Coordinates of C-alpha atoms and ligand atoms in Angstrom, one line a residue:
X1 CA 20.8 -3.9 -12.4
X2 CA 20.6 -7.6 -11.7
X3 CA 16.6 -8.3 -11.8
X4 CA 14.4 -11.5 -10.9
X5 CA 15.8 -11.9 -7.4
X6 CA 13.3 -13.3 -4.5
X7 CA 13.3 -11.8 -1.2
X8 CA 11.8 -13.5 2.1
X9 CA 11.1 -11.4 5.0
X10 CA 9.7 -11.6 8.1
X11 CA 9.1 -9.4 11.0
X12 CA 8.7 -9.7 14.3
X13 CA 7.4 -7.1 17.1
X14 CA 6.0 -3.7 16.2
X15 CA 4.3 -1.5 13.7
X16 CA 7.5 0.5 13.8
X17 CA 9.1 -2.8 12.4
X18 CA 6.6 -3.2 10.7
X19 CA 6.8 -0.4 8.7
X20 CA 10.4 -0.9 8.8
X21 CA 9.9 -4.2 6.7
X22 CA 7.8 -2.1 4.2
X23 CA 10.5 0.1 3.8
X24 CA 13.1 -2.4 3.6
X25 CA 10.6 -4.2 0.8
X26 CA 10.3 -0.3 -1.1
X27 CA 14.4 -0.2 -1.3
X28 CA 14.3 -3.5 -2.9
X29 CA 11.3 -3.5 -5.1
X30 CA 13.5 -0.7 -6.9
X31 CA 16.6 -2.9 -7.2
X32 CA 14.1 -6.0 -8.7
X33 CA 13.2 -8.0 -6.0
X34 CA 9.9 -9.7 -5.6
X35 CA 8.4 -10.8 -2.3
X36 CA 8.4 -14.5 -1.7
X37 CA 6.5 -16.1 1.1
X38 CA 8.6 -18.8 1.5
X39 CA 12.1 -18.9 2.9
X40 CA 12.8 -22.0 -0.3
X41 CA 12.1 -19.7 -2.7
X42 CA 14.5 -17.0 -1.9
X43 CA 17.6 -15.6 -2.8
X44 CA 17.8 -13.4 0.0
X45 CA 16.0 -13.9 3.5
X46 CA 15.8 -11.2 5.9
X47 CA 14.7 -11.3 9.6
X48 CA 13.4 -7.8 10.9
X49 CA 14.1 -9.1 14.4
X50 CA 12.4 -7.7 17.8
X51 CA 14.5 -7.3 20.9
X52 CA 11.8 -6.0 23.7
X53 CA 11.2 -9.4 25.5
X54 CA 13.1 -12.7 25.9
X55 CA 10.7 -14.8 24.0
X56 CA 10.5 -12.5 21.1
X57 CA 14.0 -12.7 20.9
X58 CA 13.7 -16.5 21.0
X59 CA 11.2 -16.6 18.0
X60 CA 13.8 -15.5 15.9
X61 CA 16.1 -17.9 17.0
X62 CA 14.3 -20.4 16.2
X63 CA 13.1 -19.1 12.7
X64 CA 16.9 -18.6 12.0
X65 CA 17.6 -22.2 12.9
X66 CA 15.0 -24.1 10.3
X67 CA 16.6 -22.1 7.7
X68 CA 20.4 -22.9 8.2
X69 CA 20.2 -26.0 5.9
X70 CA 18.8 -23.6 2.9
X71 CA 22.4 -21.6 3.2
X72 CA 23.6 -25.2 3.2
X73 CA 21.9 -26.1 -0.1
X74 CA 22.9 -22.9 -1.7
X75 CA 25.9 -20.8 -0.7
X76 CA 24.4 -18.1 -2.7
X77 CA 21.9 -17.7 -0.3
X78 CA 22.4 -14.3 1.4
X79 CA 20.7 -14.4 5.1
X80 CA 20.3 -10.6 6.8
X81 CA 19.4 -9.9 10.0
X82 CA 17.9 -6.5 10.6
X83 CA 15.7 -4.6 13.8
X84 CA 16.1 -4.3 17.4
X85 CA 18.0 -7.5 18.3
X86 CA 20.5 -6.9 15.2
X87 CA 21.2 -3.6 16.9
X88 CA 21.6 -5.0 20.0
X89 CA 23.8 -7.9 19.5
X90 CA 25.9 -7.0 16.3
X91 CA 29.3 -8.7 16.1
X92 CA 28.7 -11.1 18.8
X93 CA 25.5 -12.4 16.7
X94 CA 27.4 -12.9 13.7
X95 CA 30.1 -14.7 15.9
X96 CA 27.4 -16.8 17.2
X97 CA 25.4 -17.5 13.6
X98 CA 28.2 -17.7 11.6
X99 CA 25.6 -18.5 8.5
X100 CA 24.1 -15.0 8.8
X101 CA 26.0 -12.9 6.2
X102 CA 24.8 -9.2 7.4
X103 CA 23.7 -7.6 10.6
X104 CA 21.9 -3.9 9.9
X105 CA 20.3 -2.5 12.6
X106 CA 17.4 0.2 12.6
X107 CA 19.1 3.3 12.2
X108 CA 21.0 1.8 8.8
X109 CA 18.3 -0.1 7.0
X110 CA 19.1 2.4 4.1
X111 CA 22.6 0.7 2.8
X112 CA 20.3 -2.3 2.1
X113 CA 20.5 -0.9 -1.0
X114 CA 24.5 -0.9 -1.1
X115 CA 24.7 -4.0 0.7
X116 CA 23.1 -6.1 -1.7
X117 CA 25.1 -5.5 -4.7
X118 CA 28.0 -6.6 -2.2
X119 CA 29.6 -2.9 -2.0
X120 CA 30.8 -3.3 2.0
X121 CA 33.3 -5.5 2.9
X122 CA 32.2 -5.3 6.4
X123 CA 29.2 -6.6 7.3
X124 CA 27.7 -5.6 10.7
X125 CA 26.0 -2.4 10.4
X126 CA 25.1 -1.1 13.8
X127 CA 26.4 2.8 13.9
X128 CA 24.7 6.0 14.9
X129 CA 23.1 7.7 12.2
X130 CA 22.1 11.0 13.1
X131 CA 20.2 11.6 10.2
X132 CA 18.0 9.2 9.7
X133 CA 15.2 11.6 10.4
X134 CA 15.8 13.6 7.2
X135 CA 16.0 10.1 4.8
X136 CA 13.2 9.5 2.8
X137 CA 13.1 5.9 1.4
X138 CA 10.8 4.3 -0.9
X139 CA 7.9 2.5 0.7
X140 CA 6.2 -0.9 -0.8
X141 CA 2.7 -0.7 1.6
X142 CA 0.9 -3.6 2.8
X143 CA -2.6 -2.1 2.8
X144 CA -4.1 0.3 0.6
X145 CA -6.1 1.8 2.8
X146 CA -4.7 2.8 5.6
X147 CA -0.6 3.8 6.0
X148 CA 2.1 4.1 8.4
X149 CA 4.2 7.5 8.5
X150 CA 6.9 7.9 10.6
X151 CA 7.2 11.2 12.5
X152 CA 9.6 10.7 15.2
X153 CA 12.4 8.4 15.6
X154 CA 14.4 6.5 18.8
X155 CA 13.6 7.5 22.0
X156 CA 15.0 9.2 25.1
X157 CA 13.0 8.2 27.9
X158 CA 14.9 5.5 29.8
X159 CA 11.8 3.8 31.0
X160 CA 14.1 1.3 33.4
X161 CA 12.8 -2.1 31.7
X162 CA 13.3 -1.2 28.5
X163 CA 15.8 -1.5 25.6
X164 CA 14.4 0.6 23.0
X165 CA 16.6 3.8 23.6
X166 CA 19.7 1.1 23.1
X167 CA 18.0 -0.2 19.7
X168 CA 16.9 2.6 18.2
X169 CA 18.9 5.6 19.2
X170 CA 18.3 8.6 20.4
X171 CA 15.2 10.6 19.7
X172 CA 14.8 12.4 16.0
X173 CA 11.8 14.4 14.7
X174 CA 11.5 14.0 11.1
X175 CA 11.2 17.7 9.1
X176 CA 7.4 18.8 8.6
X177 CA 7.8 19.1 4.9
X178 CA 8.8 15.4 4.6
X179 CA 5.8 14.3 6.5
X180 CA 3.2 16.8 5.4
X181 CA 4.8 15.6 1.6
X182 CA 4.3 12.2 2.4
X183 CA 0.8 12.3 3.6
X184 CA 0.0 14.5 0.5
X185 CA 1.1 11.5 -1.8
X186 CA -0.7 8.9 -0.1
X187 CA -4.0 10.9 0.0
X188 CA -3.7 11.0 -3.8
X189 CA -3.0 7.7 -4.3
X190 CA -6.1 6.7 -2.6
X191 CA -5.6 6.0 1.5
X192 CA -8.2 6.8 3.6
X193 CA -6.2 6.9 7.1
X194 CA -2.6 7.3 8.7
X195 CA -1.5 6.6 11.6
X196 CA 1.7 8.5 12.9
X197 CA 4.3 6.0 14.3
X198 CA 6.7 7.1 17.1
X199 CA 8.1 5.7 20.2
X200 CA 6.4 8.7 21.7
X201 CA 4.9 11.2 19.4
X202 CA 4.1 13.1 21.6
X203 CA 8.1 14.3 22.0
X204 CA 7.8 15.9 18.3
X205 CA 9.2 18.9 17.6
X206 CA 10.3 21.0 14.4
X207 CA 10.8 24.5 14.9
X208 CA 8.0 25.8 16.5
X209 CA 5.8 22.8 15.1
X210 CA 5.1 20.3 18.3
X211 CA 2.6 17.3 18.3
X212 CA -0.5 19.1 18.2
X213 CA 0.3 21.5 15.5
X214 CA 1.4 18.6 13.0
X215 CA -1.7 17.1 13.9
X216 CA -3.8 20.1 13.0
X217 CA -1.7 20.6 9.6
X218 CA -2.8 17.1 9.0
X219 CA -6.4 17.7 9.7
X220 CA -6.4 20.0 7.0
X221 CA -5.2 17.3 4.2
X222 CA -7.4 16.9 1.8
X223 CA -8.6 12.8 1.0
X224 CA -7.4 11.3 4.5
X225 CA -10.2 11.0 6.5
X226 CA -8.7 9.6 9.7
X227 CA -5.7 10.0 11.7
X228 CA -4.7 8.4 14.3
X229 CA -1.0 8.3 16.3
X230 CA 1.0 6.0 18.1
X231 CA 2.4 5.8 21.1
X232 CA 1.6 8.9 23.4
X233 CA 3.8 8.6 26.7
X234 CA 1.4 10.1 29.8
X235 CA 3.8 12.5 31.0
X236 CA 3.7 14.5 27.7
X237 CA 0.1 14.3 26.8
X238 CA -1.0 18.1 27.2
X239 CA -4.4 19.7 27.6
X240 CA -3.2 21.1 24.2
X241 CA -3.6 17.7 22.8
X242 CA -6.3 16.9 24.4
X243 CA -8.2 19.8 22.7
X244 CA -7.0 19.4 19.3
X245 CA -8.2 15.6 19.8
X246 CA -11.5 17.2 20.4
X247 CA -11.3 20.0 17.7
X248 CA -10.4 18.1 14.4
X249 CA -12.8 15.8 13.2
X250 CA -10.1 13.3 11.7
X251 CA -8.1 12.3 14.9
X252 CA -10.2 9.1 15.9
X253 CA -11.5 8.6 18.8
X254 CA -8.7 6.4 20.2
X255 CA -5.7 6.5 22.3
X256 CA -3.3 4.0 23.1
X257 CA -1.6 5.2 26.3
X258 CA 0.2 2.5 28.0
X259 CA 0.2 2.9 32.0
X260 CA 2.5 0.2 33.3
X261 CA 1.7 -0.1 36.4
X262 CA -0.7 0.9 39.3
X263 CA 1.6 1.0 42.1
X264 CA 3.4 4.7 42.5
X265 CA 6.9 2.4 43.9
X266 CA 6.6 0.5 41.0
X267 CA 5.8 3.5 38.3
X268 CA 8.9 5.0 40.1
X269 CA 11.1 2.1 39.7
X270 CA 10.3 2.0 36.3
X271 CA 11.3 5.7 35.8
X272 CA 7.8 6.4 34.1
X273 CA 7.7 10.1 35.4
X274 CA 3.7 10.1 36.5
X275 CA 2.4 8.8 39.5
X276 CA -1.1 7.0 39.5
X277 CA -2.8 10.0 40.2
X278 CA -1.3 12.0 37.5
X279 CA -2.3 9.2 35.0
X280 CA -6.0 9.1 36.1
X281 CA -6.1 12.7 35.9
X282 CA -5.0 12.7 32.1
X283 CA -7.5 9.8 31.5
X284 CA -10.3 12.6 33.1
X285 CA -9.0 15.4 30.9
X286 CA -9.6 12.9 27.9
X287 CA -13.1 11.6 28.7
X288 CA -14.7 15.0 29.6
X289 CA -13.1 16.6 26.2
X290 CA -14.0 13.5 24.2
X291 CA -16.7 11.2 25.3
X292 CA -16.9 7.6 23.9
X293 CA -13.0 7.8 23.6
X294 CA -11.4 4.7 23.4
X295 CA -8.5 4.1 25.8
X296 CA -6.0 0.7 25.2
X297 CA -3.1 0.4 27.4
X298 CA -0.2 -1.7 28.0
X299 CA 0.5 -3.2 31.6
X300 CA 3.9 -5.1 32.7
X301 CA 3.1 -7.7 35.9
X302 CA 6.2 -8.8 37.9
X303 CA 8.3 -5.7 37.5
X304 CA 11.5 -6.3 40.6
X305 CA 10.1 -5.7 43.8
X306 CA 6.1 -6.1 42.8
X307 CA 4.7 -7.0 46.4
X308 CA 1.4 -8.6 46.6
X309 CA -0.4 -5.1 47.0
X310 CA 1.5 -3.1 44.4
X311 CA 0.3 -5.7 42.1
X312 CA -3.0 -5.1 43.6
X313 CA -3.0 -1.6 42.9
X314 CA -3.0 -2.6 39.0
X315 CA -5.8 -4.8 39.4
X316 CA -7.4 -1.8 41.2
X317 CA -6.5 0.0 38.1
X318 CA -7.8 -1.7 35.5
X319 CA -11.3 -1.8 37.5
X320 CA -10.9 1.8 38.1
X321 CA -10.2 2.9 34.4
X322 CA -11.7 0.2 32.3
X323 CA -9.9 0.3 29.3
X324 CA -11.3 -1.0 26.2
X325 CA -8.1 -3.2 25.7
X326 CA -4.8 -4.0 27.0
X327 CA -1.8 -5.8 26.2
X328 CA -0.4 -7.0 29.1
X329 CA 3.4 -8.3 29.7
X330 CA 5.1 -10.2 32.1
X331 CA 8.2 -8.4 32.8
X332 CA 11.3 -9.7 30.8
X333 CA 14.8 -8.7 32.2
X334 CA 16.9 -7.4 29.0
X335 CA 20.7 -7.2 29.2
X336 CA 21.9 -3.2 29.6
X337 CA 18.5 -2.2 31.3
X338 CA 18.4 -0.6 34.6
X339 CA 15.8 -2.8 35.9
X340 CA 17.6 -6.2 35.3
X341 CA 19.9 -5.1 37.5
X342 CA 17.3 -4.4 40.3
X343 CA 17.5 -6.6 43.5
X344 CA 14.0 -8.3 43.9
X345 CA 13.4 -10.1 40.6
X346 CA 9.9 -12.0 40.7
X347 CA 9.8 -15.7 40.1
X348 CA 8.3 -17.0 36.7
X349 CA 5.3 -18.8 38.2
X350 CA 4.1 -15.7 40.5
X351 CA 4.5 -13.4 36.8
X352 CA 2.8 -15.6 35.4
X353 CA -0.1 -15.9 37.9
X354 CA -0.5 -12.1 37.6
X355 CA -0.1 -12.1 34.1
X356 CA -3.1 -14.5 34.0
X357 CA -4.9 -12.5 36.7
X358 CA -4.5 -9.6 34.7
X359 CA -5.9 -10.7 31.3
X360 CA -9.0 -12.5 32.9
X361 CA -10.0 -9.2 34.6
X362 CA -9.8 -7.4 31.1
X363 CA -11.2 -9.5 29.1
X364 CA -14.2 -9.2 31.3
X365 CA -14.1 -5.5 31.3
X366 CA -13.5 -5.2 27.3
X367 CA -16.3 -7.8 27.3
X368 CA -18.6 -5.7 29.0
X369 CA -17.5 -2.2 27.2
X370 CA -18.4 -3.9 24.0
X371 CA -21.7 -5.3 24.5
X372 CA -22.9 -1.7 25.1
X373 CA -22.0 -1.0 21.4
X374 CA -24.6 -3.4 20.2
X375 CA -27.5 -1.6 19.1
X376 CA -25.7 1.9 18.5
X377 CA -24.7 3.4 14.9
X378 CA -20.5 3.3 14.5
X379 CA -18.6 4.6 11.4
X380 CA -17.0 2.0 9.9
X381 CA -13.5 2.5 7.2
X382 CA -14.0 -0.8 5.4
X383 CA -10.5 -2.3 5.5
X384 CA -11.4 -5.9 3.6
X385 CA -12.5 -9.3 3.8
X386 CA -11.6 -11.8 6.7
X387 CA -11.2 -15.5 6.3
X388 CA -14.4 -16.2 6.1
X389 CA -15.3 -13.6 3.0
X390 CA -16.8 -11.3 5.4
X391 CA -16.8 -7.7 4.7
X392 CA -14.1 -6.1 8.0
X393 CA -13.4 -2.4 9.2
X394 CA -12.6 -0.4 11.8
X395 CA -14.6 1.5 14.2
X396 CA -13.4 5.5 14.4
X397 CA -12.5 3.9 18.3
X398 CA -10.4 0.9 16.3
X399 CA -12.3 -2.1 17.2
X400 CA -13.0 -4.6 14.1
X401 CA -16.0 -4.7 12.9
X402 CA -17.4 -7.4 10.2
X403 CA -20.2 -6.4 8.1
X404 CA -22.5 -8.4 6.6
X405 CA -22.8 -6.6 2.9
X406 CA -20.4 -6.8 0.5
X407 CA -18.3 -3.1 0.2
X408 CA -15.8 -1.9 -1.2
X409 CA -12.4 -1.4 1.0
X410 CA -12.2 2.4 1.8
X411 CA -16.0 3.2 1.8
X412 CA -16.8 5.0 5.3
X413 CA -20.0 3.1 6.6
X414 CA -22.2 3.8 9.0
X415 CA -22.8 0.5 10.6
X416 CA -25.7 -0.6 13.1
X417 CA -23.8 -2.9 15.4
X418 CA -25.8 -6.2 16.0
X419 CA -23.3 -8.4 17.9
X420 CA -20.1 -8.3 20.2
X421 CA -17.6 -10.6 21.1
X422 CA -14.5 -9.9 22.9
X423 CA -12.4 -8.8 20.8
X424 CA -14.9 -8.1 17.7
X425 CA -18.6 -6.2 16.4
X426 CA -20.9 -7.6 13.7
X427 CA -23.5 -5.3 12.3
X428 CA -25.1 -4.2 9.5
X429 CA -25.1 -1.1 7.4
X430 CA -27.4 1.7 8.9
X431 CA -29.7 3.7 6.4
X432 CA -31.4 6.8 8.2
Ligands
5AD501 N1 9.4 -6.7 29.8 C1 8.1 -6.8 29.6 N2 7.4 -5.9 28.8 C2 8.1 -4.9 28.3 N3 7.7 -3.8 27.5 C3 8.7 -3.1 27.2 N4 9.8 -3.6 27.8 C4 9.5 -4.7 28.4 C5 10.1 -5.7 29.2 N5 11.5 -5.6 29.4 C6 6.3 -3.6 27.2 C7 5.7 -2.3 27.7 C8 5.7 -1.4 26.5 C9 5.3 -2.5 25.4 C10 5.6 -2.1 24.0 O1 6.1 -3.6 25.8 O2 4.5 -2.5 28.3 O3 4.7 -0.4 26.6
SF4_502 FE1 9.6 -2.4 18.2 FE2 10.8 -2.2 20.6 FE3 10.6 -4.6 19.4 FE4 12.2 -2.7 18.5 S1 12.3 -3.7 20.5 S2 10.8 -4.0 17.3 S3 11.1 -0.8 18.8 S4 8.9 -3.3 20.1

């Protein structure tokens, strides 16, 4: 085994990626690499790449271009790219980027392993695999506190603007055992909270085990003291859920639960499955069963065909629900997808004006929501320090909170909130 090798990595787009990266990092951690943080100092650079929008896709353009002269300097260089856009562009990329010497997409991040002691002579790595679900890979974890697990992989929902069922494959439910294993481990070694990681967890299925019942054979783990999950689709969230939400202390009071849209055309372009009303009525189900819940969602303005009042009917939306947060989108036409094929594109500037329309409206709301928190007790996981030396954790509801005493990271706190800003608490800790 060679050993001292560097590795730079960087990732763009989600947690899944995310965790991706950590996984990738586990592989080679075992074969001797060390994380660099600069591209200079590396034998091997890897970009975990992000396909879902246009300018994420541009990002890593870019990056790739300021580190072409490195290769230039050092032919030993070895440049991957991994993720979504790997996936999705494969040969052609390679073709393109001639200085990239491997292209592995999601489903194949485990030949890392072979592909770094040069074992291939191909080098685009873009198949099906069928079992990724049952692969259990070494993990090299950012935090020590909180962890990602994967419990469902890929994703068969066709949502018409999107490319993740082309990037990621079709959907895959990893075994219980293999979760309720990992989990096990990282309670022992010390983390305080998971959160479950799926395109839509709520499609998860072994055997007889769905969604809620992993969540209740996680409940019963002993050492994790919070759960949470993401990302629920609203057409499978059950009234089963709901009450195991409600039942098991460790779920947090959080769901991220993105909506799309207000308009029932545009929901129905976008082959969501749930109209308005049948989204509101889920939102109902979760605030009567668990009050103070926290609702985030994500919102796409300028979908094809958007009129003036469908867009409206988003606006109406947001004022309706009052999320706590959003993330909010301005649609981004991706090559293969259904809807970038629709007749009725929306111009740039009118996407953006929504876009802007959009945030301004939540920002007030999330403004609002969180000055109601000031002067209540919240329990606080204690993550870290900021910047600024500042004590930082989590509400159970997953808004940051900085504290003003110095403790320890993954102490539960109960914290007397002082101050809120947009997107943050301060407070101090409460002693009955
Ligand atoms: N354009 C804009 N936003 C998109 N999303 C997914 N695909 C697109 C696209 N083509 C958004 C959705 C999704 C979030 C992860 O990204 O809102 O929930
Ligand atoms: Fe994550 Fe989707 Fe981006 Fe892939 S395309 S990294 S699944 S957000």
């Amino acid at each position: 085994m060679m050993k001292g090798r560097a590795v730079y990595i960087k990732t763009f787009g989600c947690q899944m990626n995310e965790h991706d990266t950590e996984r990738i990092l586990g592989i080679l951690g075992a074969k001797g690499f060390t994380e660099v943080d600069e591209p200079k100092k590396a034998d091997l650079i890897i970009f975990n790449t992000c396909a879902i929008r246009h300018k994420a896709e541009q990002k890593f353009l870019s990056s790739l271009g300021r580190i072409k002269h490195l290769k230039k300097k050092n032919p030993e260089l070895k440049i991957i790219v991994a993720g979504c856009s790997a996936q999705l562009q494969g040969e052609n990329l390679l073709n393109k980027i001639p200085y990239i010497d491997y292209i592995i997409g999601p489903d194949n991040i485990h030949l890392i392993e072979n592909i770094i002691e040069n074992q291939f002579s191909n080098r685009v790595f873009i198949h099906e695999n069928p079992d990724l679900a049952k692969i259990n890979l070494p993990v090299k974890r950012k935090d020590r506190v909180k962890a990602w697990v994967n419990i469902i992989y890929g994703c068969n929902n066709y949502c018409t603007y999107c490319v993740v069922p082309y990037t990621r494959g079709k959907e895959r439910s990893r075994p219980l055992n293999d979760i309720i294993q990992e989990i096990k481990i990282l309670a022992e070694q010390g983390y305080k909270e998971i959160t479950l990681l799926g395109q839509n967890v709520n499609s998860y299925r072994d055997g007889d085990v769905n969604f809620p019942s992993l969540l209740e054979k996680i409940e019963n783990i002993e050492g994790i003291e919070r759960v949470r999950f993401i990302t629920s689709h609203p057409k499978d969230l059950s009234m089963e859920l709901v009450n195991v939400m409600k039942n098991c202390r460790k779920i947090c009071e959080h769901i991220h639960l993105p909506i799309q849209a207000g308009s029932n055309k545009i929901l129905k372009l976008m082959n969501r499955k749930y109209t308005y009303e049948d989204y509101l009525e889920k939102i109902y189900w979760l605030r009567d069963a668990i009050p103070n819940i926290a609702i985030t969602s994500d919102i796409i303005v300028g979908f094809p065909q958007e009129e003036d009042e469908d867009f409206e009917k988003t606006i109406y939306a947001l004022k309706e629900i009052e999320f706590d947060g959003i993330f909010a989108f301005k649609f981004s036409p991706r090559v293969g997808t259904l809807a970038a094929k629709l007749d009725g594109q929306i111009p740039d500037e009118i996407k953006s004006k929504r876009l802007t329309e959009v945030l301004r409206l939540q920002d007030e709301i999330t403004e609002r929501k969180n000055k109601k928190l000031e002067g209540k007790i919240q329990e606080v996981l204690v993550e870290g320090k900021d910047e600024e030396g500042f004590t930082t954790g989590r509400t159970r509801t997953n808004k940051i909170v900085k504290i003003y005493s110095d403790i320890k990271p993954g102490e539960i706190v109960n914290v007397k909130i002082t101050k809120s800003y947009r997107h943050s608490l301060e407070g101090e800790i409460f002693k009955e």
